[in-house]
CSV table of C-alpha atoms and ligand atoms in Angstrom, one decimal:
chain,number,residue,atom,x,y,z
A,1,MET,CA,-56.1,9.4,37.2
A,2,PRO,CA,-56.8,7.3,40.3
A,3,PHE,CA,-53.7,5.7,41.8
A,4,PRO,CA,-53.4,2.0,41.6
A,5,ASP,CA,-53.4,0.3,45.1
A,6,ARG,CA,-49.9,-1.0,44.5
A,7,LEU,CA,-47.2,-0.8,41.9
A,8,ASP,CA,-45.1,-3.7,40.8
A,9,ILE,CA,-41.7,-2.5,42.0
A,10,PRO,CA,-38.6,-4.6,41.1
A,11,GLU,CA,-37.2,-6.6,43.9
A,12,ASP,CA,-33.8,-4.9,43.9
A,13,VAL,CA,-35.5,-1.5,44.3
A,14,LEU,CA,-37.6,-2.8,47.2
A,15,GLU,CA,-34.4,-4.1,48.8
A,16,ILE,CA,-32.8,-0.6,48.7
A,17,ALA,CA,-35.9,0.9,50.2
A,18,ARG,CA,-35.9,-1.7,53.0
A,19,VAL,CA,-32.2,-1.1,53.9
A,20,LEU,CA,-32.9,2.7,54.1
A,21,GLU,CA,-36.2,2.3,56.0
A,22,ASP,CA,-34.6,-0.2,58.4
A,23,ALA,CA,-31.9,2.3,59.2
A,24,GLY,CA,-34.6,4.8,60.0
A,25,HIS,CA,-34.6,6.9,56.8
A,26,ALA,CA,-37.7,7.5,54.7
A,27,ALA,CA,-37.3,6.2,51.2
A,28,TRP,CA,-39.7,6.9,48.3
A,29,CYS,CA,-39.8,6.1,44.6
A,30,VAL,CA,-40.0,9.3,42.6
A,31,GLY,CA,-39.5,10.7,39.2
A,32,GLY,CA,-39.6,9.1,35.7
A,33,ALA,CA,-40.3,5.5,36.6
A,34,ILE,CA,-43.4,6.4,38.7
A,35,ARG,CA,-44.6,8.7,35.9
A,36,ASP,CA,-44.0,6.1,33.2
A,37,THR,CA,-45.5,3.2,35.2
A,38,LEU,CA,-48.7,5.3,35.7
A,39,LEU,CA,-48.8,5.9,31.9
A,40,GLY,CA,-48.2,2.3,31.1
A,41,GLU,CA,-44.8,3.0,29.6
A,42,PRO,CA,-41.8,0.8,30.2
A,43,ASN,CA,-39.1,2.3,32.5
A,44,SER,CA,-36.9,0.4,34.8
A,45,ASP,CA,-34.8,3.4,35.8
A,46,TYR,CA,-36.0,3.8,39.4
A,47,ASP,CA,-35.1,6.9,41.3
A,48,ILE,CA,-35.3,6.7,45.1
A,49,ALA,CA,-35.5,9.8,47.2
A,50,THR,CA,-34.5,9.4,50.8
A,51,ALA,CA,-34.0,11.4,54.0
A,52,ALA,CA,-30.6,9.7,54.4
A,53,ARG,CA,-27.6,11.9,53.7
A,54,PRO,CA,-25.3,10.9,50.8
A,55,ASP,CA,-22.6,9.7,53.2
A,56,GLU,CA,-25.1,7.6,55.1
A,57,VAL,CA,-26.3,6.1,51.8
A,58,GLN,CA,-22.7,5.3,51.0
A,59,ARG,CA,-22.2,3.6,54.4
A,60,LEU,CA,-25.4,1.5,54.1
A,61,PHE,CA,-24.6,0.0,50.7
A,62,ARG,CA,-21.6,-1.9,49.7
A,63,HIS,CA,-21.6,-1.1,46.0
A,64,VAL,CA,-22.0,2.6,45.5
A,65,VAL,CA,-20.8,5.2,43.1
A,66,ALA,CA,-21.2,8.9,43.9
A,67,VAL,CA,-22.7,10.1,40.6
A,68,GLY,CA,-23.6,13.6,41.7
A,69,GLU,CA,-22.3,14.1,45.2
A,70,ARG,CA,-22.8,17.7,44.6
A,71,PHE,CA,-26.5,17.0,44.0
A,72,GLY,CA,-26.8,14.4,46.8
A,73,THR,CA,-27.1,11.5,44.4
A,74,VAL,CA,-25.5,8.1,44.9
A,75,ALA,CA,-25.9,5.2,42.5
A,76,VAL,CA,-26.5,2.0,44.4
A,77,ARG,CA,-25.5,-1.1,42.4
A,78,THR,CA,-27.7,-4.1,42.8
A,79,ARG,CA,-27.4,-7.5,41.2
A,80,ARG,CA,-29.4,-6.2,38.3
A,81,ARG,CA,-28.5,-2.6,37.7
A,82,HIS,CA,-27.7,0.8,39.2
A,83,HIS,CA,-30.4,2.8,40.9
A,84,GLU,CA,-30.0,6.4,41.9
A,85,VAL,CA,-30.6,7.3,45.5
A,86,THR,CA,-31.0,11.0,46.0
A,87,THR,CA,-31.1,12.8,49.3
A,88,PHE,CA,-34.2,15.0,49.9
A,89,ARG,CA,-33.0,18.6,49.3
A,90,ARG,CA,-34.1,22.1,48.7
A,91,ASP,CA,-32.4,24.6,46.4
A,92,VAL,CA,-30.9,27.4,48.3
A,93,GLN,CA,-29.3,29.2,45.4
A,94,THR,CA,-29.7,28.8,41.6
A,95,ASP,CA,-28.2,30.6,38.7
A,96,GLY,CA,-30.0,29.1,35.7
A,97,ARG,CA,-27.4,26.4,35.3
A,98,HIS,CA,-26.7,24.8,38.7
A,99,ALA,CA,-28.2,24.8,42.1
A,100,VAL,CA,-26.6,24.9,45.5
A,101,VAL,CA,-28.7,22.4,47.6
A,102,GLU,CA,-29.3,21.9,51.2
A,103,TYR,CA,-30.2,18.5,52.8
A,104,GLY,CA,-32.4,17.9,55.8
A,105,ALA,CA,-35.5,18.7,53.6
A,106,THR,CA,-38.8,16.9,53.8
A,107,LEU,CA,-40.3,14.8,51.0
A,108,GLU,CA,-42.7,17.6,50.2
A,109,GLU,CA,-39.9,20.2,49.9
A,110,ASP,CA,-38.0,17.7,47.7
A,111,LEU,CA,-41.1,17.3,45.4
A,112,ALA,CA,-41.5,21.1,45.3
A,113,ARG,CA,-38.1,21.6,43.7
A,114,ARG,CA,-38.8,19.0,40.9
A,115,ASP,CA,-39.6,20.4,37.5
A,116,PHE,CA,-43.0,19.2,36.4
A,117,THR,CA,-46.0,18.0,38.2
A,118,ILE,CA,-45.9,14.7,36.4
A,119,ASN,CA,-42.4,14.2,37.7
A,120,ALA,CA,-43.2,15.1,41.3
A,121,ILE,CA,-45.3,12.1,42.3
A,122,ALA,CA,-43.9,9.9,45.1
A,123,TYR,CA,-44.9,6.3,45.9
A,124,HIS,CA,-43.8,4.4,49.0
A,125,PRO,CA,-42.8,1.0,47.8
A,126,LEU,CA,-43.2,-0.7,51.2
A,127,ARG,CA,-46.3,1.1,52.6
A,128,TYR,CA,-48.0,1.5,49.2
A,129,GLU,CA,-48.7,5.2,49.9
A,130,TRP,CA,-48.9,8.0,47.4
A,131,ARG,CA,-47.8,11.7,47.7
A,132,ASP,CA,-48.9,14.0,44.9
A,133,PRO,CA,-49.0,17.5,46.4
A,134,PHE,CA,-48.9,19.2,42.9
A,135,HIS,CA,-51.7,17.0,41.3
A,136,GLY,CA,-49.4,15.3,38.9
A,137,ALA,CA,-51.9,12.4,38.5
A,138,ALA,CA,-54.5,14.9,37.2
A,139,ASP,CA,-52.0,16.3,34.7
A,140,LEU,CA,-51.1,12.7,33.6
A,141,ALA,CA,-54.8,12.2,33.0
A,142,GLY,CA,-55.2,15.6,31.3
A,143,ARG,CA,-52.0,14.9,29.3
A,144,LEU,CA,-50.3,18.2,30.3
A,145,VAL,CA,-46.8,19.3,31.1
A,146,ARG,CA,-47.1,21.8,33.9
A,147,ALA,CA,-44.4,23.4,35.9
A,148,VAL,CA,-44.3,22.9,39.7
A,149,GLY,CA,-44.8,26.3,41.3
A,150,GLU,CA,-44.3,29.6,39.6
A,151,PRO,CA,-43.3,28.6,36.1
A,152,GLU,CA,-41.1,31.5,35.0
A,153,GLN,CA,-39.2,31.4,38.3
A,154,ARG,CA,-38.7,27.6,37.8
A,155,PHE,CA,-37.2,28.1,34.3
A,156,ARG,CA,-35.0,30.9,35.5
A,157,GLU,CA,-33.6,28.6,38.2
A,158,ASP,CA,-32.6,26.1,35.5
A,159,TYR,CA,-33.1,26.8,31.9
A,160,LEU,CA,-32.7,23.2,31.0
A,161,ARG,CA,-36.2,22.7,32.2
A,162,ILE,CA,-37.4,24.4,29.1
A,163,LEU,CA,-35.9,21.8,26.9
A,164,ARG,CA,-37.1,19.0,29.3
A,165,ALA,CA,-40.7,20.4,28.9
A,166,LEU,CA,-40.4,20.2,25.1
A,167,ARG,CA,-39.0,16.7,25.4
A,168,PHE,CA,-41.7,15.3,27.7
A,169,ALA,CA,-44.5,17.0,25.6
A,170,ALA,CA,-43.2,15.4,22.4
A,171,ARG,CA,-42.4,12.0,24.1
A,172,PHE,CA,-45.9,11.6,25.4
A,173,GLU,CA,-47.8,13.8,23.0
A,174,PHE,CA,-48.9,16.0,25.9
A,175,GLY,CA,-49.8,19.6,25.7
A,176,ILE,CA,-48.0,22.3,27.6
A,177,GLU,CA,-50.1,24.0,30.2
A,178,PRO,CA,-50.7,27.7,29.0
A,179,GLU,CA,-49.0,29.5,31.8
A,180,THR,CA,-46.0,27.1,31.6
A,181,TRP,CA,-45.9,27.7,27.9
A,182,ALA,CA,-46.0,31.5,28.3
A,183,ALA,CA,-43.2,31.3,30.8
A,184,ILE,CA,-41.1,29.2,28.4
A,185,LEU,CA,-41.6,31.9,25.7
A,186,ARG,CA,-40.3,34.6,28.1
A,187,ALA,CA,-37.5,32.6,29.6
A,188,VAL,CA,-36.2,31.1,26.3
A,189,PRO,CA,-33.3,33.6,25.8
A,190,GLY,CA,-31.8,32.2,29.0
A,191,LEU,CA,-31.1,28.9,27.1
A,192,ALA,CA,-27.9,30.6,25.8
A,193,ARG,CA,-26.4,30.3,29.2
A,194,LEU,CA,-26.6,26.5,29.3
A,195,SER,CA,-23.6,24.3,28.5
A,196,ALA,CA,-23.5,22.7,25.0
A,197,GLU,CA,-23.3,19.3,26.6
A,198,ARG,CA,-26.5,19.6,28.5
A,199,VAL,CA,-28.3,20.9,25.4
A,200,ARG,CA,-26.9,18.1,23.3
A,201,ASP,CA,-28.1,15.5,25.7
A,202,GLU,CA,-31.6,16.9,25.7
A,203,TRP,CA,-31.7,17.3,21.9
A,204,PHE,CA,-30.5,13.8,21.4
A,205,LYS,CA,-32.7,12.3,24.1
A,206,GLY,CA,-35.7,14.2,22.5
A,207,LEU,CA,-35.0,12.7,19.1
A,208,ARG,CA,-34.6,9.2,20.6
A,209,THR,CA,-37.8,9.3,22.6
A,210,ALA,CA,-40.3,11.6,20.9
A,211,ARG,CA,-43.4,9.7,19.9
A,212,SER,CA,-43.7,12.4,17.2
A,213,ILE,CA,-40.5,13.9,15.9
A,214,PRO,CA,-42.4,16.6,13.9
A,215,ARG,CA,-44.0,17.7,17.2
A,216,LEU,CA,-40.6,17.9,18.9
A,217,LEU,CA,-39.4,20.1,16.0
A,218,GLU,CA,-42.5,22.3,16.2
A,219,LEU,CA,-41.9,22.8,19.9
A,220,TRP,CA,-38.3,23.7,19.5
A,221,LEU,CA,-39.3,26.1,16.7
A,222,THR,CA,-42.3,27.8,18.2
A,223,SER,CA,-40.7,28.1,21.7
A,224,GLY,CA,-37.7,29.9,20.2
A,225,ALA,CA,-35.3,27.2,21.6
A,226,ALA,CA,-34.2,26.5,18.0
A,227,ARG,CA,-33.4,30.1,17.5
A,228,VAL,CA,-30.9,30.0,20.3
A,229,TRP,CA,-29.3,26.6,19.8
A,230,LEU,CA,-30.3,25.2,16.4
A,231,PRO,CA,-30.8,28.0,13.9
A,232,GLU,CA,-30.0,25.5,11.2
A,233,LEU,CA,-33.5,24.0,11.9
A,234,LEU,CA,-35.0,27.2,10.8
A,235,ALA,CA,-33.3,27.5,7.5
A,236,GLU,CA,-35.0,26.0,4.6
A,237,GLN,CA,-33.2,23.2,2.8
A,238,SER,CA,-32.6,25.1,-0.4
A,239,THR,CA,-29.7,26.7,-2.1
A,240,THR,CA,-30.7,30.2,-1.0
A,241,PRO,CA,-30.1,30.4,2.7
A,242,THR,CA,-32.9,32.2,4.6
A,243,PRO,CA,-32.0,34.4,7.5
A,244,SER,CA,-32.0,32.4,10.7
A,245,VAL,CA,-33.5,35.2,12.7
A,246,SER,CA,-36.5,37.0,11.3
A,247,PRO,CA,-36.5,40.8,11.5
A,248,THR,CA,-39.3,40.9,14.0
A,249,GLY,CA,-37.8,38.1,16.1
A,250,SER,CA,-41.3,37.2,17.2
A,251,PRO,CA,-41.9,33.5,17.6
A,252,LEU,CA,-45.4,33.8,16.3
A,253,VAL,CA,-44.4,35.6,13.2
A,254,ARG,CA,-41.7,33.0,12.7
A,255,ARG,CA,-44.2,30.2,12.9
A,256,HIS,CA,-45.9,31.5,9.8
A,257,GLY,CA,-42.7,32.8,8.2
A,258,THR,CA,-39.4,31.2,7.7
A,259,VAL,CA,-40.1,28.1,9.7
A,260,GLY,CA,-43.1,27.2,7.6
A,261,ARG,CA,-41.2,24.7,5.5
A,262,LEU,CA,-39.8,22.7,8.3
A,263,PRO,CA,-42.9,20.5,8.9
A,264,GLU,CA,-42.8,19.7,5.2
A,265,ARG,CA,-39.2,18.6,5.5
A,266,ALA,CA,-40.2,16.5,8.5
A,267,ALA,CA,-43.3,15.3,6.7
A,268,ALA,CA,-41.7,12.0,5.7
A,269,LEU,CA,-41.2,11.4,9.4
A,270,GLU,CA,-44.8,12.0,10.2
A,271,GLY,CA,-45.7,8.9,8.2
A,272,PHE,CA,-43.5,7.0,10.6
A,273,THR,CA,-45.0,8.2,13.8
A,274,GLY,CA,-47.4,6.1,15.9
A,275,ALA,CA,-47.5,2.5,14.9
A,276,ARG,CA,-44.6,2.9,12.5
A,277,ALA,CA,-42.4,4.9,14.8
A,278,GLY,CA,-40.1,1.9,15.0
A,279,GLU,CA,-39.2,2.4,11.4
A,280,VAL,CA,-37.4,5.7,12.0
A,281,PRO,CA,-34.0,4.8,13.4
A,282,ARG,CA,-33.8,6.8,16.6
A,283,ASP,CA,-30.3,7.8,15.7
A,284,PRO,CA,-29.7,11.5,16.8
A,285,VAL,CA,-26.7,12.1,14.4
A,286,LEU,CA,-28.7,10.8,11.4
A,287,LEU,CA,-31.8,12.7,12.4
A,288,THR,CA,-29.8,15.9,13.0
A,289,THR,CA,-28.3,15.5,9.5
A,290,LEU,CA,-31.7,15.0,8.0
A,291,LEU,CA,-33.3,18.0,9.7
A,292,CYS,CA,-30.6,20.6,9.8
A,293,LEU,CA,-29.2,22.6,6.9
A,294,ASP,CA,-25.6,22.5,8.2
A,295,PRO,CA,-25.5,19.4,10.5
A,296,MET,CA,-21.8,19.7,11.1
A,297,ALA,CA,-22.1,23.2,12.4
A,298,VAL,CA,-24.8,22.0,14.7
A,299,LEU,CA,-22.8,19.0,16.0
A,300,VAL,CA,-19.7,21.1,16.5
A,301,ARG,CA,-21.7,23.7,18.5
A,302,LEU,CA,-23.3,20.9,20.6
A,303,LYS,CA,-19.8,19.5,21.2
A,304,ALA,CA,-20.7,16.1,19.7
A,305,SER,CA,-17.8,13.6,19.5
A,306,ASN,CA,-15.3,13.7,16.6
A,307,ALA,CA,-16.8,10.3,15.4
A,308,GLU,CA,-20.3,11.8,15.3
A,309,ILE,CA,-19.1,14.9,13.5
A,310,ALA,CA,-17.2,12.7,11.0
A,311,ARG,CA,-20.3,10.6,10.4
A,312,ALA,CA,-22.4,13.6,9.6
A,313,ALA,CA,-19.6,15.0,7.4
A,314,ALA,CA,-19.5,11.8,5.4
A,315,MET,CA,-23.3,12.0,4.9
A,316,VAL,CA,-23.1,15.6,3.8
A,317,THR,CA,-20.2,14.9,1.4
A,318,GLY,CA,-22.1,12.2,-0.4
A,319,PRO,CA,-22.9,11.9,-3.2
A,320,PRO,CA,-26.4,11.2,-1.8
A,321,GLU,CA,-27.3,8.4,-4.2
A,322,PRO,CA,-25.7,6.2,-6.8
A,323,ALA,CA,-25.9,7.2,-10.5
A,324,GLY,CA,-28.3,4.3,-11.1
A,325,ASN,CA,-29.5,1.1,-9.5
A,326,GLY,CA,-27.3,-1.3,-11.5
A,327,VAL,CA,-24.8,-3.3,-9.5
A,328,VAL,CA,-21.8,-1.5,-11.0
A,329,GLU,CA,-23.2,1.9,-10.3
A,330,VAL,CA,-24.1,1.0,-6.8
A,331,ARG,CA,-20.6,-0.5,-6.2
A,332,ARG,CA,-19.0,2.6,-7.5
A,333,TRP,CA,-21.0,4.7,-5.2
A,334,MET,CA,-20.3,2.5,-2.2
A,335,ALA,CA,-16.6,2.7,-3.0
A,336,ALA,CA,-16.9,6.5,-3.1
A,337,VAL,CA,-18.9,7.1,0.1
A,338,GLY,CA,-17.4,4.3,2.2
A,339,ASP,CA,-19.1,3.6,5.5
A,340,ALA,CA,-21.7,6.3,4.8
A,341,ALA,CA,-23.5,4.2,2.3
A,342,GLU,CA,-26.0,2.7,4.8
A,343,ASP,CA,-26.5,6.1,6.5
A,344,LEU,CA,-27.2,7.7,3.1
A,345,THR,CA,-29.6,4.9,2.2
A,346,VAL,CA,-31.6,5.5,5.4
A,347,LEU,CA,-31.5,9.3,4.8
A,348,TRP,CA,-32.9,8.8,1.3
A,349,ARG,CA,-35.7,6.6,2.7
A,350,LEU,CA,-36.6,9.2,5.2
A,351,ARG,CA,-36.5,12.0,2.7
A,352,HIS,CA,-38.6,10.2,0.1
A,353,GLY,CA,-40.8,8.1,2.3
A,354,ALA,CA,-39.9,5.0,0.2
A,355,GLN,CA,-37.2,2.4,-0.1
A,356,PRO,CA,-34.5,3.4,-2.6
A,357,GLY,CA,-34.2,1.0,-5.5
A,358,TRP,CA,-30.5,0.4,-4.8
A,359,GLU,CA,-31.1,-0.9,-1.2
A,360,PRO,CA,-31.4,-4.6,-2.1
A,361,VAL,CA,-28.5,-4.2,-4.5
A,362,LEU,CA,-26.4,-2.7,-1.7
A,363,LYS,CA,-27.3,-5.5,0.6
A,364,GLY,CA,-26.3,-8.1,-2.0
A,365,ILE,CA,-22.9,-6.4,-2.5
A,366,ARG,CA,-22.3,-6.5,1.2
A,367,GLU,CA,-23.4,-10.1,1.6
A,368,ARG,CA,-21.1,-11.2,-1.2
A,369,GLY,CA,-18.3,-9.3,0.4
A,370,GLU,CA,-17.4,-7.7,-2.9
A,371,PRO,CA,-14.2,-5.5,-2.7
A,372,LEU,CA,-14.8,-1.8,-2.3
A,373,THR,CA,-11.6,-0.5,-0.6
A,374,ARG,CA,-7.9,-0.7,-1.3
A,375,ARG,CA,-7.5,-3.0,1.7
A,376,GLN,CA,-9.8,-5.6,0.1
A,377,LEU,CA,-7.6,-5.8,-3.1
A,378,ALA,CA,-5.9,-9.2,-3.7
A,379,VAL,CA,-2.6,-7.4,-4.0
A,380,THR,CA,-0.9,-5.1,-1.5
A,381,GLY,CA,1.5,-2.2,-2.0
A,382,GLU,CA,4.2,-4.6,-1.0
A,383,ASP,CA,3.3,-7.1,-3.8
A,384,LEU,CA,3.5,-4.2,-6.3
A,385,ARG,CA,6.9,-3.0,-5.0
A,386,GLU,CA,8.3,-6.6,-5.4
A,387,ALA,CA,6.9,-6.4,-8.9
A,388,GLY,CA,9.0,-3.4,-9.5
A,389,VAL,CA,6.6,-0.5,-9.0
A,390,PRO,CA,8.3,2.3,-7.1
A,391,ALA,CA,6.8,3.5,-3.9
A,392,GLY,CA,5.3,7.0,-4.0
A,393,PRO,CA,2.4,8.8,-5.5
A,394,ALA,CA,2.5,6.5,-8.6
A,395,MET,CA,1.9,3.6,-6.3
A,396,GLY,CA,-1.2,5.2,-4.9
A,397,LEU,CA,-2.6,6.0,-8.3
A,398,LEU,CA,-1.9,2.4,-9.5
A,399,LEU,CA,-3.8,1.0,-6.4
A,400,ASP,CA,-6.7,3.3,-7.2
A,401,ARG,CA,-6.7,2.1,-10.8
A,402,LEU,CA,-6.7,-1.5,-9.7
A,403,LEU,CA,-9.5,-0.8,-7.2
A,404,ALA,CA,-11.6,0.8,-10.0
A,405,LEU,CA,-11.1,-2.3,-12.0
A,406,VAL,CA,-12.3,-4.7,-9.3
A,407,VAL,CA,-15.2,-2.4,-8.3
A,408,ASP,CA,-16.5,-2.7,-11.8
A,409,ASP,CA,-15.7,-6.4,-12.0
A,410,PRO,CA,-15.0,-8.2,-8.8
A,411,SER,CA,-14.0,-11.4,-10.6
A,412,LEU,CA,-10.7,-9.5,-11.5
A,413,ASN,CA,-9.8,-9.4,-7.8
A,414,ASP,CA,-7.1,-12.1,-8.0
A,415,ARG,CA,-3.4,-11.7,-7.3
A,416,GLU,CA,-2.1,-12.8,-10.7
A,417,THR,CA,-4.7,-10.9,-12.7
A,418,LEU,CA,-4.0,-7.7,-10.8
A,419,LEU,CA,-0.2,-8.1,-11.1
A,420,HIS,CA,-0.7,-8.6,-14.8
A,421,HIS,CA,-2.6,-5.4,-15.0
A,422,ALA,CA,-0.1,-3.6,-12.8
A,423,ARG,CA,2.7,-4.5,-15.3
A,424,GLY,CA,0.7,-2.8,-17.9
A,425,GLY,CA,-1.1,-5.8,-19.3
A,426,GLY,CA,-4.8,-6.2,-19.8
B,1,ATP,P1,-36.3,10.1,31.9
B,1,ATP,O1,-37.3,9.1,31.5
B,1,ATP,O2,-35.8,11.0,30.7
B,1,ATP,O3,-35.1,9.6,32.7
B,1,ATP,P2,-36.9,11.5,34.3
B,1,ATP,O4,-38.1,12.3,34.7
B,1,ATP,O5,-36.6,10.2,35.1
B,1,ATP,O6,-37.1,11.2,32.8
B,1,ATP,P3,-34.3,12.3,35.1
B,1,ATP,O7,-33.4,13.3,34.4
B,1,ATP,O8,-33.9,10.9,35.2
B,1,ATP,O9,-35.7,12.5,34.3
B,1,ATP,O10,-34.6,12.9,36.5
B,1,ATP,C1,-35.3,12.2,37.5
B,1,ATP,C2,-36.2,13.2,38.2
B,1,ATP,O11,-35.5,14.3,38.8
B,1,ATP,C3,-37.3,13.9,37.4
B,1,ATP,O12,-38.4,13.1,37.2
B,1,ATP,C4,-37.5,15.2,38.1
B,1,ATP,O13,-38.4,14.9,39.2
B,1,ATP,C5,-36.2,15.5,38.7
B,1,ATP,N1,-35.4,16.4,37.8
B,1,ATP,C6,-34.5,16.0,36.9
B,1,ATP,N2,-33.9,17.1,36.3
B,1,ATP,C7,-34.5,18.2,36.9
B,1,ATP,C8,-34.3,19.6,36.7
B,1,ATP,N3,-33.5,20.1,35.8
B,1,ATP,N4,-35.1,20.4,37.5
B,1,ATP,C9,-35.9,19.9,38.4
B,1,ATP,N5,-36.1,18.6,38.6
B,1,ATP,C10,-35.4,17.7,37.9
B,2,MG,MG1,-34.9,9.0,34.8
């Protein structure tokens, strides 16, 4: 892939580069934005690598936030957005999770500690020069994710790079270069040492950005990453749980064994890749629920938020669909599942590859604002107390009975009618 003469760099990024260069510090655009621009993909998240030390960067710019002081990264706020300015560094010590870094490095050294060749291309936004010591442009053209340097060593320095390789391969539908892939297979047990938060961010980001979700799953499965962090992806969605670790433990055997069904489960998604990719909501909680046998266990393990876990729980609790597509059946179901109705509708659509018959009915019910919860009843507990109903469990039962009435027939949701029913009439 020949480099274009110039890239169209946003003005605020140019301004940051000018300030740094005017103060005598080299400043280069690096990382994802350069990669994506060369691929013709949108990305406005510019990373700037500079010879200036973090404290010098902080002095030069008025609006700064130290985002990773430890890593030498300072976010510079411009009128438009934040841009990360990272000091050239080399890793002096790594433990698979973090690195101790040293400044005073050259651009070439800084590129050498980056993960993949396609992420190690630098462009000088003022002089229009390119630096690509690891031939990232050739790998972009050949559509390959290739580690910079000795692959196995690079994964042992930071096991997260394994998951990043899977994510980039699925996002761009790139292959993984054979030696890089072999190193992934050997290093994969080290994933166990990562923090749940970093793994979650990668899994979620992967689901959001993969051009092909089935490809992302296949990579997590065949690499063995799923065995370490998402064994629920391996289990078939049936009532008989399959062992999550095959007796041989070999990824190749697994590919033809227990994991065979997963691509089928994801088959509905395959129809949504490419041109129709936009039709799959890139919602990681929903997709995790779709793809994993026990999504709550997954989300708890990945330290997802309580709200995310509760959302998955509501989807699992169901029931997954109304008893029929009639308006009363759909209202009863919506009253039972609450806020999960829309999620369950999307899940059904993804599982069956078709729109469920109740979807338009559900939309009509929402549009008409028909009552589905106690709070929407035309009477309150207070009204009922005034009408002589004692507070306590009986009150709750009565409210439920009234709600059941109005769910079946919204025209009954009127104060007088409900009080009449509460007094034992009707
Ligand atoms: P995205 O589009 O997901 O932001 P990105 O390549 O910009 O992709 P970032 O996490 O924003 O990824 O990191 C910016 C750059 O920093 C990467 O392109 C890469 O050069 C380098 N980098 C990030 N994480 C690592 C890592 N774990 N090991 C080595 N280099 C890394
Ligand atoms: Mg980025």
